[in-house]
C-alpha cells in the first residue's frame, strides 16, 4: 500500500525496569510505521514472556511503510493467541496490555490507527495540547465513567491496577481502535502505566512540547518517572510526523472517528489471574 503524500516518521524509545522491580516485564515494538507497548502480567517471569510474545507476533507489521487495518486486527489476534499459548503455573495465566499506533491509509490519506487493550496508553500532541486517545480498560476507569470517583481519585484508588481486558485473557481481547488523520507536526506518545502513574499529564505535556528530539524526549520522560519513584517498569515511545505535503494539511479533516464502541502491579480482574504480577 502506498500513500500519495510524502510522509516521514521520526521516533525514539526508552524502557527501564524502574527502581523497585527485579524484571522489566514491559516490551515494545518500534519498527517501520508501527509503535506498540505491551505491559506483561502473570508473575514469575510470565509477564515478561507474555509482553515479548505479543510484540513478536506484531513485528511483521513493521515490514511495510503503511499497514492495513485488517492486517493489524489479524496480528493483534495472533498476539492474543500467542499469549494464550504460554505455559504457566496452574491458576496463573499470562497476559499483557497492548497500546500503540500504526500508520494506515484511509481513502488515500494517511491516518493514525490507535489500538488499545488494557491500561497502557496512547496520546497525541497536536495544536499545543496533549490528548489521551486510548481509554483504559480498568476498574478505576469504569468507576470514573460511572461518576463514582474522579480521575484524580483514580490515581490513588486501591484497585487502580486491575485491568478489565488484556491479551491472553480467557475471553476475547476486544481491542479498541481509533482513526485520526495525520497532520504535520503531530507527535504521538505510547507508554506503559509506569509513566502515567508517576508523572501527571501536565508534566508529560510540558516535556513533549519543549523537547524536539523524540529519542531525548522518551529518555527524559523515563528519567523523570524514575526520579518520581519508579515503582513500576516504565516504557515510552515518541513518534513525530514530519515531511507532510501542504495538500494533505489542507484536505485532511481534524476530528477523530472512533471505530466502535501498595504495589504497582497491574492485575487482571478475572479469577484465573488473581494476584498476578506485572
Ligand atoms: Mn505496568
Short mmCIF file of C-alpha atoms and ligand atoms in Angstrom, two decimals:
data_model
loop_
_atom_site.label_atom_id
_atom_site.label_comp_id
_atom_site.label_asym_id
_atom_site.label_seq_id
_atom_site.Cartn_x
_atom_site.Cartn_y
_atom_site.Cartn_z
CA UNK A 1 0.00 0.00 0.00
CA UNK A 2 1.34 3.46 -0.81
CA UNK A 3 0.35 6.95 0.25
CA UNK A 4 0.17 9.75 -2.30
CA UNK A 5 1.81 12.13 0.11
CA UNK A 6 5.32 12.44 1.34
CA UNK A 7 5.33 11.44 4.99
CA UNK A 8 8.19 10.69 7.29
CA UNK A 9 8.17 9.39 10.83
CA UNK A 10 10.87 10.10 13.39
CA UNK A 11 10.75 8.19 16.64
CA UNK A 12 12.58 7.48 19.86
CA UNK A 13 12.01 4.85 22.56
CA UNK A 14 13.21 4.11 26.07
CA UNK A 15 12.43 1.48 28.68
CA UNK A 16 13.57 0.86 32.26
CA UNK A 17 12.73 -1.74 34.88
CA UNK A 18 12.17 1.05 37.39
CA UNK A 19 13.53 1.48 40.89
CA UNK A 20 11.73 -1.38 42.61
CA UNK A 21 11.21 -4.19 40.11
CA UNK A 22 13.65 -7.01 39.55
CA UNK A 23 12.43 -7.61 36.00
CA UNK A 24 11.26 -5.43 33.17
CA UNK A 25 8.02 -7.05 32.05
CA UNK A 26 7.29 -4.31 29.51
CA UNK A 27 8.16 -4.86 25.86
CA UNK A 28 7.91 -2.55 22.89
CA UNK A 29 7.96 -2.61 19.12
CA UNK A 30 9.10 0.41 17.09
CA UNK A 31 9.66 -0.59 13.50
CA UNK A 32 8.58 0.73 10.10
CA UNK A 33 5.36 2.55 10.87
CA UNK A 34 4.15 0.57 13.90
CA UNK A 35 4.75 1.52 17.53
CA UNK A 36 3.44 -0.64 20.36
CA UNK A 37 3.98 -1.00 24.10
CA UNK A 38 3.00 -4.19 25.96
CA UNK A 39 2.96 -4.46 29.77
CA UNK A 40 3.02 -8.09 30.81
CA UNK A 41 1.40 -9.73 33.83
CA UNK A 42 1.31 -13.19 35.30
CA UNK A 43 4.16 -13.34 37.80
CA UNK A 44 7.29 -15.49 37.89
CA UNK A 45 8.53 -14.12 34.59
CA UNK A 46 5.29 -14.98 32.77
CA UNK A 47 4.67 -11.26 32.29
CA UNK A 48 7.99 -10.80 30.59
CA UNK A 49 7.29 -13.75 28.30
CA UNK A 50 3.75 -12.52 27.59
CA UNK A 51 4.69 -9.00 26.55
CA UNK A 52 7.60 -10.32 24.45
CA UNK A 53 5.32 -12.87 22.73
CA UNK A 54 2.76 -10.17 21.88
CA UNK A 55 5.40 -7.89 20.40
CA UNK A 56 6.92 -10.74 18.41
CA UNK A 57 3.53 -11.58 16.89
CA UNK A 58 3.08 -7.93 15.86
CA UNK A 59 6.61 -7.49 14.48
CA UNK A 60 5.79 -8.48 10.84
CA UNK A 61 3.66 -5.30 10.64
CA UNK A 62 6.93 -3.37 10.77
CA UNK A 63 7.97 -4.56 7.33
CA UNK A 64 5.86 -2.10 5.35
CA UNK A 65 5.65 1.69 5.31
CA UNK A 66 1.89 1.71 5.70
CA UNK A 67 -0.19 -1.10 7.21
CA UNK A 68 -3.76 -2.20 6.53
CA UNK A 69 -6.38 -2.15 9.26
CA UNK A 70 -7.32 -5.80 8.67
CA UNK A 71 -3.68 -6.74 8.90
CA UNK A 72 -3.44 -5.03 12.28
CA UNK A 73 -6.60 -6.74 13.56
CA UNK A 74 -5.25 -10.06 12.41
CA UNK A 75 -1.88 -9.55 14.09
CA UNK A 76 -3.46 -8.41 17.37
CA UNK A 77 -5.49 -11.63 17.30
CA UNK A 78 -2.29 -13.60 16.67
CA UNK A 79 -0.66 -11.81 19.61
CA UNK A 80 -3.59 -12.80 21.84
CA UNK A 81 -3.31 -16.43 20.72
CA UNK A 82 0.44 -16.41 21.32
CA UNK A 83 -0.04 -15.18 24.90
CA UNK A 84 -2.81 -17.72 25.50
CA UNK A 85 -0.43 -20.48 24.44
CA UNK A 86 2.17 -19.63 27.11
CA UNK A 87 2.61 -22.38 29.63
CA UNK A 88 2.10 -21.04 33.15
CA UNK A 89 1.72 -22.41 36.66
CA UNK A 90 -1.81 -23.66 37.48
CA UNK A 91 -4.15 -20.81 38.34
CA UNK A 92 -1.82 -18.24 36.81
CA UNK A 93 -2.49 -17.01 33.31
CA UNK A 94 -0.03 -14.95 31.37
CA UNK A 95 -1.43 -11.73 29.99
CA UNK A 96 -0.38 -8.41 28.60
CA UNK A 97 -1.74 -5.00 27.83
CA UNK A 98 -1.18 -3.59 24.36
CA UNK A 99 -1.35 0.01 23.27
CA UNK A 100 0.07 1.77 20.27
CA UNK A 101 -0.24 3.39 16.93
CA UNK A 102 0.31 2.37 13.31
CA UNK A 103 0.32 4.42 10.12
CA UNK A 104 -2.56 3.43 7.88
CA UNK A 105 -4.16 4.70 4.71
CA UNK A 106 -7.82 5.72 4.52
CA UNK A 107 -9.01 6.74 1.06
CA UNK A 108 -5.52 7.77 0.01
CA UNK A 109 -4.84 9.87 3.11
CA UNK A 110 -2.55 8.85 5.97
CA UNK A 111 -4.28 8.08 9.27
CA UNK A 112 -3.03 7.09 12.66
CA UNK A 113 -4.62 3.84 13.74
CA UNK A 114 -4.55 3.73 17.54
CA UNK A 115 -5.05 0.34 19.17
CA UNK A 116 -5.69 -0.42 22.83
CA UNK A 117 -6.29 -3.35 25.16
CA UNK A 118 -5.73 -2.72 28.89
CA UNK A 119 -4.20 0.26 30.69
CA UNK A 120 -1.11 1.19 28.72
CA UNK A 121 -1.85 4.39 26.83
CA UNK A 122 -1.55 6.26 23.54
CA UNK A 123 -1.65 10.06 23.48
CA UNK A 124 -1.39 12.68 20.75
CA UNK A 125 0.16 16.11 20.97
CA UNK A 126 -1.47 18.39 18.41
CA UNK A 127 -2.08 22.12 18.34
CA UNK A 128 -0.13 22.56 21.55
CA UNK A 129 -2.20 20.19 23.65
CA UNK A 130 -1.76 16.66 24.95
CA UNK A 131 -4.79 14.50 24.37
CA UNK A 132 -5.24 10.94 25.64
CA UNK A 133 -6.57 8.94 22.69
CA UNK A 134 -6.89 5.48 24.24
CA UNK A 135 -9.34 4.77 27.05
CA UNK A 136 -8.12 2.42 29.78
CA UNK A 137 -9.75 -0.95 30.26
CA UNK A 138 -9.53 -0.84 34.03
CA UNK A 139 -11.77 -0.97 37.07
CA UNK A 140 -10.96 2.61 38.02
CA UNK A 141 -11.81 3.83 34.50
CA UNK A 142 -15.21 2.15 34.90
CA UNK A 143 -15.68 3.95 38.23
CA UNK A 144 -14.69 7.26 36.64
CA UNK A 145 -17.09 6.64 33.73
CA UNK A 146 -19.88 5.87 36.20
CA UNK A 147 -19.19 9.14 38.02
CA UNK A 148 -18.34 7.35 41.27
CA UNK A 149 -14.77 8.63 41.52
CA UNK A 150 -12.82 11.44 39.87
CA UNK A 151 -9.83 10.95 37.56
CA UNK A 152 -7.73 12.38 40.40
CA UNK A 153 -9.04 9.77 42.86
CA UNK A 154 -8.35 7.02 40.34
CA UNK A 155 -4.61 7.70 40.67
CA UNK A 156 -4.56 6.52 44.29
CA UNK A 157 -7.50 4.09 44.30
CA UNK A 158 -6.57 0.68 45.80
CA UNK A 159 -7.85 -1.12 42.69
CA UNK A 160 -6.10 1.15 40.21
CA UNK A 161 -4.02 -1.71 38.78
CA UNK A 162 -6.90 -4.03 37.95
CA UNK A 163 -7.36 -4.29 34.20
CA UNK A 164 -10.61 -5.46 32.65
CA UNK A 165 -9.21 -6.51 29.29
CA UNK A 166 -5.86 -7.99 28.28
CA UNK A 167 -4.29 -10.09 25.56
CA UNK A 168 -4.17 -13.66 26.82
CA UNK A 169 -7.36 -13.33 28.88
CA UNK A 170 -9.81 -16.24 28.84
CA UNK A 171 -12.27 -14.24 26.77
CA UNK A 172 -11.68 -12.40 23.51
CA UNK A 173 -9.48 -9.33 23.93
CA UNK A 174 -11.83 -6.90 22.12
CA UNK A 175 -9.25 -4.27 21.20
CA UNK A 176 -10.46 -0.70 20.71
CA UNK A 177 -9.46 1.16 17.54
CA UNK A 178 -9.42 4.87 16.70
CA UNK A 179 -8.60 6.59 13.40
CA UNK A 180 -7.04 10.05 13.45
CA UNK A 181 -5.95 11.95 10.33
CA UNK A 182 -2.20 12.58 10.36
CA UNK A 183 -1.16 16.23 10.43
CA UNK A 184 2.31 17.70 10.04
CA UNK A 185 3.76 18.24 13.48
CA UNK A 186 1.68 15.55 15.18
CA UNK A 187 3.54 13.84 17.99
CA UNK A 188 2.29 10.51 19.33
CA UNK A 189 3.20 9.10 22.75
CA UNK A 190 2.81 5.42 23.60
CA UNK A 191 3.60 4.37 27.18
CA UNK A 192 3.09 1.85 29.93
CA UNK A 193 1.38 2.81 33.19
CA UNK A 194 4.79 3.09 34.84
CA UNK A 195 4.99 6.53 33.22
CA UNK A 196 1.46 7.76 33.81
CA UNK A 197 1.34 6.54 37.42
CA UNK A 198 4.41 8.62 38.27
CA UNK A 199 4.02 11.78 36.18
CA UNK A 200 0.93 13.97 35.86
CA UNK A 201 -0.30 14.58 32.29
CA UNK A 202 0.61 18.27 32.58
CA UNK A 203 4.28 17.43 33.14
CA UNK A 204 4.27 14.87 30.30
CA UNK A 205 2.72 17.52 28.02
CA UNK A 206 5.24 20.15 29.05
CA UNK A 207 8.22 17.92 28.36
CA UNK A 208 6.85 16.73 25.00
CA UNK A 209 6.36 20.33 23.92
CA UNK A 210 9.80 21.62 24.89
CA UNK A 211 11.97 18.68 23.78
CA UNK A 212 12.12 18.49 19.97
CA UNK A 213 14.13 15.28 19.63
CA UNK A 214 11.90 12.19 20.05
CA UNK A 215 14.68 9.98 21.48
CA UNK A 216 15.69 12.61 24.03
CA UNK A 217 12.02 13.18 24.89
CA UNK A 218 11.49 9.44 25.50
CA UNK A 219 14.60 9.22 27.69
CA UNK A 220 13.72 12.32 29.68
CA UNK A 221 10.20 11.03 30.36
CA UNK A 222 11.57 7.70 31.61
CA UNK A 223 14.16 9.55 33.69
CA UNK A 224 11.55 11.74 35.34
CA UNK A 225 9.26 8.78 36.08
CA UNK A 226 12.22 7.05 37.74
CA UNK A 227 13.06 10.15 39.75
CA UNK A 228 9.42 10.40 40.83
CA UNK A 229 9.56 6.91 42.37
CA UNK A 230 9.88 4.42 39.54
CA UNK A 231 7.56 1.95 41.27
CA UNK A 232 6.81 0.06 38.07
CA UNK A 233 8.52 -0.73 34.78
CA UNK A 234 8.50 2.33 32.51
CA UNK A 235 8.32 2.29 28.71
CA UNK A 236 7.90 5.26 26.38
CA UNK A 237 7.79 5.66 22.59
CA UNK A 238 7.60 9.12 20.99
CA UNK A 239 6.70 9.34 17.28
CA UNK A 240 6.78 12.53 15.18
CA UNK A 241 5.09 13.01 11.80
CA UNK A 242 7.31 15.02 9.51
CA UNK A 243 7.50 15.86 5.83
CA UNK A 244 3.79 16.10 5.06
CA UNK A 245 2.81 17.98 1.93
CA UNK A 246 0.71 21.15 2.07
CA UNK A 247 -2.04 19.39 0.14
CA UNK A 248 -2.54 16.95 2.96
CA UNK A 249 -2.74 19.69 5.57
CA UNK A 250 -5.44 21.40 3.55
CA UNK A 251 -7.58 18.35 2.91
CA UNK A 252 -7.45 16.17 5.99
CA UNK A 253 -10.29 16.63 8.47
CA UNK A 254 -9.36 17.46 12.03
CA UNK A 255 -11.65 15.21 14.03
CA UNK A 256 -11.05 11.60 15.03
CA UNK A 257 -13.53 8.88 14.31
CA UNK A 258 -13.92 6.07 16.83
CA UNK A 259 -14.24 2.73 15.06
CA UNK A 260 -16.73 1.20 17.55
CA UNK A 261 -17.68 1.09 20.54
CA UNK A 262 0.85 -0.93 47.79
CA UNK A 263 2.44 -2.22 44.97
CA UNK A 264 2.16 -1.07 41.46
CA UNK A 265 1.19 -4.38 39.92
CA UNK A 266 -1.33 -4.48 37.15
CA UNK A 267 -3.68 -7.36 37.78
CA UNK A 268 -6.41 -8.80 35.61
CA UNK A 269 -9.90 -8.85 37.01
CA UNK A 270 -10.86 -12.38 36.14
CA UNK A 271 -10.16 -15.17 38.58
CA UNK A 272 -7.61 -17.30 36.65
CA UNK A 273 -5.17 -14.43 37.14
CA UNK A 274 -5.95 -13.39 40.65
CA UNK A 275 -2.84 -11.97 42.27
CA UNK A 276 -0.84 -11.98 39.07
CA UNK A 277 2.15 -9.69 38.96
CA UNK A 278 3.09 -7.33 36.20
MN1 LIG B 1 2.92 -1.57 34.45
#
